[in-house]
Amino acid sequence: MEHRVRKILTSLIAILAATNLEAQQSTPKLVVCITVDQLRGDYIEYFYNTFGERGFKRLMNEGLVYNNIRFEFSDIDEASA
C-alpha cells in the first residue's frame, strides 16, 4: 500500500513539474517598451481620459506598467546631450 501511494505521489509531482516548466517557457506574443524623455509620470494619469480605448488605455489596463523606473547611468550634461 505504501509503495502504491509513493508511486502516485511521485507521478503527480512529475506531472506538476512538467506542467510548470512548460508554462515558464511560453513567450509573450508582443513586448512593447515606451519611453518618453522628460514626460512626467503624473501626466499619464492626468490625461488618461483623453486616451483611446484601444491605445494607451489598453496598454495601461492590460499591460505591465512601471511607475518608478531609474536607469543606472551617469547624468548627461549639455556637452553630451
Short mmCIF file of C-alpha atoms in Angstrom, two decimals:
data_model
loop_
_atom_site.label_atom_id
_atom_site.label_comp_id
_atom_site.label_asym_id
_atom_site.label_seq_id
_atom_site.Cartn_x
_atom_site.Cartn_y
_atom_site.Cartn_z
CA MET A 1 0.00 0.00 0.00
CA GLU A 2 2.79 2.43 0.93
CA HIS A 3 4.59 1.64 -2.33
CA ARG A 4 1.45 2.47 -4.31
CA VAL A 5 0.96 5.82 -2.53
CA ARG A 6 4.60 6.70 -3.08
CA LYS A 7 4.28 5.84 -6.78
CA ILE A 8 1.16 8.01 -7.16
CA LEU A 9 2.77 10.95 -5.36
CA THR A 10 5.92 10.66 -7.47
CA SER A 11 3.85 10.62 -10.66
CA LEU A 12 1.81 13.61 -9.50
CA ILE A 13 4.92 15.63 -8.65
CA ALA A 14 6.48 14.77 -12.03
CA ILE A 15 3.34 15.89 -13.88
CA LEU A 16 3.15 19.14 -11.92
CA ALA A 17 6.84 19.87 -12.52
CA ALA A 18 6.49 19.25 -16.27
CA THR A 19 3.39 21.46 -16.47
CA ASN A 20 5.12 24.25 -14.57
CA LEU A 21 8.21 24.01 -16.78
CA GLU A 22 6.06 24.22 -19.93
CA ALA A 23 4.23 27.30 -18.60
CA GLN A 24 7.52 29.06 -17.84
CA GLN A 25 8.85 28.53 -21.35
CA SER A 26 5.95 30.23 -23.12
CA THR A 27 6.93 33.60 -24.53
CA PRO A 28 4.70 36.64 -24.86
CA LYS A 29 3.23 37.45 -28.27
CA LEU A 30 4.36 41.04 -28.15
CA VAL A 31 6.64 43.12 -25.95
CA VAL A 32 6.37 46.92 -26.15
CA CYS A 33 8.53 49.35 -24.24
CA ILE A 34 7.55 53.01 -24.48
CA THR A 35 9.84 55.63 -23.01
CA VAL A 36 9.15 59.34 -23.39
CA ASP A 37 12.03 61.60 -22.47
CA GLN A 38 11.12 64.28 -19.91
CA LEU A 39 7.48 63.17 -19.63
CA ARG A 40 6.37 63.48 -16.04
CA GLY A 41 4.83 60.29 -14.71
CA ASP A 42 1.73 62.01 -13.38
CA TYR A 43 0.80 63.25 -16.88
CA ILE A 44 -0.09 59.72 -17.96
CA GLU A 45 -2.82 59.50 -15.31
CA TYR A 46 -3.79 63.17 -15.76
CA PHE A 47 -4.53 62.66 -19.47
CA TYR A 48 -5.91 59.12 -19.05
CA ASN A 49 -9.46 60.13 -20.03
CA THR A 50 -8.25 61.55 -23.35
CA PHE A 51 -6.67 58.26 -24.47
CA GLY A 52 -8.49 55.93 -26.87
CA GLU A 53 -9.80 52.57 -25.64
CA ARG A 54 -7.51 50.59 -27.95
CA GLY A 55 -4.42 52.73 -27.42
CA PHE A 56 -2.71 53.85 -24.24
CA LYS A 57 -5.73 52.92 -22.10
CA ARG A 58 -5.42 49.34 -23.28
CA LEU A 59 -1.70 49.31 -22.57
CA MET A 60 -2.28 50.72 -19.09
CA ASN A 61 -5.18 48.39 -18.25
CA GLU A 62 -3.91 45.16 -19.76
CA GLY A 63 -0.16 45.69 -19.80
CA LEU A 64 2.53 45.88 -17.19
CA VAL A 65 3.17 49.47 -16.13
CA TYR A 66 6.15 50.54 -14.04
CA ASN A 67 5.57 53.83 -12.25
CA ASN A 68 9.02 54.39 -10.78
CA ILE A 69 11.93 53.46 -13.04
CA ARG A 70 15.51 54.59 -12.73
CA PHE A 71 18.11 53.88 -15.35
CA GLU A 72 21.52 53.50 -13.78
CA PHE A 73 23.77 55.71 -15.88
CA SER A 74 25.53 58.99 -15.30
CA ASP A 75 23.62 62.21 -15.66
CA ILE A 76 24.27 63.83 -19.00
CA ASP A 77 25.45 67.39 -19.38
CA GLU A 78 24.85 69.88 -22.17
CA ALA A 79 28.01 68.83 -24.00
CA SER A 80 26.91 65.21 -24.30
CA ALA A 81 23.21 65.83 -24.93
#
